[in-house]
Structure formats: C-alpha cells, structure tokens
Coordinates of C-alpha atoms in Angstrom, one line a residue:
M1 CA 163.1 115.1 140.6
T2 CA 165.5 115.7 138.1
L3 CA 164.6 118.1 135.0
E4 CA 164.2 115.3 132.9
E5 CA 161.8 113.7 135.3
F6 CA 159.8 116.8 135.1
S7 CA 160.0 117.1 132.0
A8 CA 159.0 113.7 131.0
G9 CA 155.9 114.3 133.2
E10 CA 155.4 117.7 132.2
Q11 CA 155.2 115.8 128.6
K12 CA 152.5 113.2 129.9
T13 CA 150.3 115.4 131.3
E14 CA 150.0 117.3 128.0
R15 CA 149.7 114.2 125.9
M16 CA 146.8 113.1 128.2
D17 CA 145.2 116.2 127.4
T18 CA 145.6 116.0 123.5
V19 CA 144.1 112.5 124.0
G20 CA 141.2 113.9 126.2
D21 CA 140.6 116.4 123.8
A22 CA 140.4 114.0 121.1
L23 CA 138.0 111.5 122.7
Q24 CA 135.6 114.4 123.1
K25 CA 135.5 115.4 119.5
V26 CA 135.3 111.4 118.8
L27 CA 132.3 111.5 121.4
S28 CA 130.9 114.1 120.3
K29 CA 130.9 113.0 116.4
A30 CA 129.7 109.7 117.6
L31 CA 126.8 111.0 119.2
S32 CA 125.6 113.0 116.4
Q33 CA 125.7 110.1 114.0
R34 CA 123.9 107.8 116.8
S35 CA 127.0 105.5 116.7
L36 CA 127.2 104.8 120.2
T37 CA 126.7 102.0 122.3
V38 CA 125.6 102.9 126.1
G39 CA 125.3 100.9 129.3
V40 CA 127.3 97.7 130.2
Y41 CA 124.4 95.1 129.2
E42 CA 123.7 97.0 125.6
A43 CA 127.2 97.0 125.2
A44 CA 127.6 93.3 125.9
K45 CA 124.6 92.6 123.5
L46 CA 126.1 94.3 120.7
L47 CA 129.6 92.9 121.4
N48 CA 128.1 89.5 121.6
V49 CA 126.2 90.7 117.9
D50 CA 128.4 92.4 115.8
P51 CA 131.6 92.9 117.4
D52 CA 133.4 93.6 114.2
N53 CA 131.5 97.0 113.9
V54 CA 133.0 98.4 117.4
V55 CA 136.0 100.7 116.9
L56 CA 136.4 101.8 120.9
C57 CA 135.3 100.6 124.3
L58 CA 135.7 103.0 126.9
L59 CA 135.1 102.1 130.4
A60 CA 134.2 104.5 133.2
A61 CA 134.6 104.2 137.0
D62 CA 135.0 106.7 140.2
E63 CA 136.2 105.4 143.2
D64 CA 132.5 104.4 144.2
D65 CA 132.5 102.4 141.6
D66 CA 136.0 100.5 142.0
R67 CA 134.2 98.8 145.5
D68 CA 131.0 97.4 143.0
V69 CA 132.5 94.2 142.8
A70 CA 129.8 93.0 140.1
L71 CA 130.3 95.9 137.7
Q72 CA 134.3 94.7 137.9
I73 CA 133.5 91.1 137.0
H74 CA 131.5 93.2 134.1
F75 CA 134.7 95.4 133.1
T76 CA 137.1 92.4 133.3
L77 CA 134.5 90.3 130.9
I78 CA 134.6 93.2 128.6
Q79 CA 137.8 94.2 128.8
A80 CA 138.5 90.2 128.0
F81 CA 136.6 90.0 125.2
C82 CA 137.9 93.2 123.5
C83 CA 141.5 92.2 123.8
E84 CA 140.4 89.0 122.1
N85 CA 138.5 91.3 119.4
D86 CA 141.6 93.5 118.3
I87 CA 138.7 96.4 120.1
D88 CA 140.6 99.7 121.5
I89 CA 139.3 100.4 125.2
L90 CA 140.1 103.2 127.1
R91 CA 139.4 103.5 131.2
V92 CA 137.8 106.7 131.8
S93 CA 138.6 108.6 134.9
N94 CA 136.0 111.2 135.9
P95 CA 132.3 109.4 134.8
G96 CA 130.8 112.9 135.6
R97 CA 132.7 114.8 132.6
L98 CA 131.3 111.8 130.5
A99 CA 127.7 112.1 131.0
E100 CA 128.3 115.9 131.0
L101 CA 128.9 115.0 127.3
L102 CA 126.9 112.3 126.5
L103 CA 123.9 113.9 127.4
L104 CA 124.0 117.2 126.0
G105 CA 122.3 115.4 123.3
A106 CA 119.6 113.8 125.8
D107 CA 116.2 116.3 125.7
P108 CA 115.5 117.1 129.0
G109 CA 111.9 116.8 128.8
S110 CA 112.1 113.6 127.3
E111 CA 110.8 111.1 129.6
G112 CA 114.3 109.2 129.9
A113 CA 116.2 112.3 131.2
A114 CA 114.0 111.3 134.4
Q115 CA 116.4 108.0 134.7
T116 CA 120.0 108.4 134.2
P117 CA 121.3 105.8 132.1
D118 CA 124.3 103.4 133.0
L119 CA 127.3 105.2 131.5
H120 CA 130.1 102.5 132.7
C121 CA 130.4 101.0 129.7
V122 CA 130.3 103.1 126.5
L123 CA 130.9 101.5 123.1
V124 CA 131.7 103.7 119.8
T125 CA 130.4 101.7 116.5
N126 CA 131.4 102.3 112.9
P127 CA 128.4 104.4 111.6
H128 CA 126.4 102.4 109.0
T129 CA 127.0 104.5 106.1
S130 CA 131.2 104.8 106.4
P131 CA 133.5 103.3 108.3
W132 CA 135.4 106.1 110.3
K133 CA 138.3 108.5 108.9
D134 CA 138.4 110.7 111.4
P135 CA 142.1 111.8 113.3
A136 CA 140.8 112.3 116.2
L137 CA 139.8 108.6 116.2
S138 CA 143.5 108.1 114.7
Q139 CA 144.9 109.6 117.9
L140 CA 143.1 107.6 119.9
V141 CA 143.8 104.0 118.3
C142 CA 147.9 105.1 118.4
F143 CA 147.5 105.9 121.9
C144 CA 145.9 102.5 122.9
R145 CA 148.9 100.9 121.0
E146 CA 151.5 102.5 122.5
S147 CA 150.1 102.3 125.8
R148 CA 149.8 98.2 124.8
Y149 CA 153.6 98.3 124.1
M150 CA 154.3 99.6 127.3
D151 CA 152.2 97.2 129.1
Q152 CA 149.4 99.4 130.1
W153 CA 146.1 97.1 128.5
V154 CA 143.4 100.0 129.6
P155 CA 145.2 103.0 129.6
V156 CA 142.8 105.4 132.1
I157 CA 142.6 109.2 131.0
N158 CA 141.1 112.0 132.0
L159 CA 138.4 114.0 130.2
P160 CA 139.4 117.5 130.3
E161 CA 137.1 120.1 131.9
R162 CA 135.1 122.8 129.7

C-alpha cells in the first residue's frame, strides 16, 4: 500500500464518519418534528401518495436480512421508485444503531414498545410547517450526489456508535 492509497482510505473513513454524524442529526431533528415514516409497507404507501414530500430514504439491513429475498425485492422496488422521483437513498449497514436512534423517542411503557417496528425502511419527509433548511441534510444530499457521480447509486454508510 502506497502513502497515497493510505491517505485516500483515511480520508474516506473520516468522510464516512462525518456523513454518519450528519445522518444522526437529521434523524434526531426529524424524530422531534414527527417527519419520519418507518417500515417498508408504510414507506411504500407514502411514496405512492406523496413522493414530493420525501427528502431522504434509508434502507437498513444486516447480513441476515441480505438473505431475505422478499425484503430484497421490496428494497429494489423502493430504490427504483426513489430514483425515478429524485429521492436520495442511503443504505445503513448497522440497523441496530438505527434502532437505538429511532426508538429513543418511544415510551418504554407504551403498548407499541412490546412489538418492535419494522426499521428496514425509513423515510424522512418535509415537516408540515416548513421545508427543511438544515446543514446536516444538505451534507447528506451532497454525499448522495457525489456517490451517484461515482456510479454508486445507493451509498452504504455506517452510523457511529455512541
């Protein structure tokens, strides 16, 4: 490995960390504004009804989920729909961390807490009050565009651990 290759790899890791941090900020803000749609079927319904309101699509799967053919078919259809409607897509490689971030707002004593929601697909939508003007979201959009220029249509990111 040359010095240039080592340096490029290090820069890519740093960039992925900043993108992961930006995604955490976007999810936190979207959670507080109630502008998240969680679940494959719920996401498909929203994409069918109001695709113009969706600003980001997250697909989360681990190694076990990669063997689930039905889930992969859903992912392919959602990806195609998002590409057709210019919706940015990110693949999250650690769904456990995504669950930690999204379930923090859930009340552990509520009835819904006993049943874990489907976190394989998460849509971030525009809040009803005003469109997003967030630097973290802008950073994610730029990352997605740069990835598309490099022919990586669905970039994979890793959410940083706490």
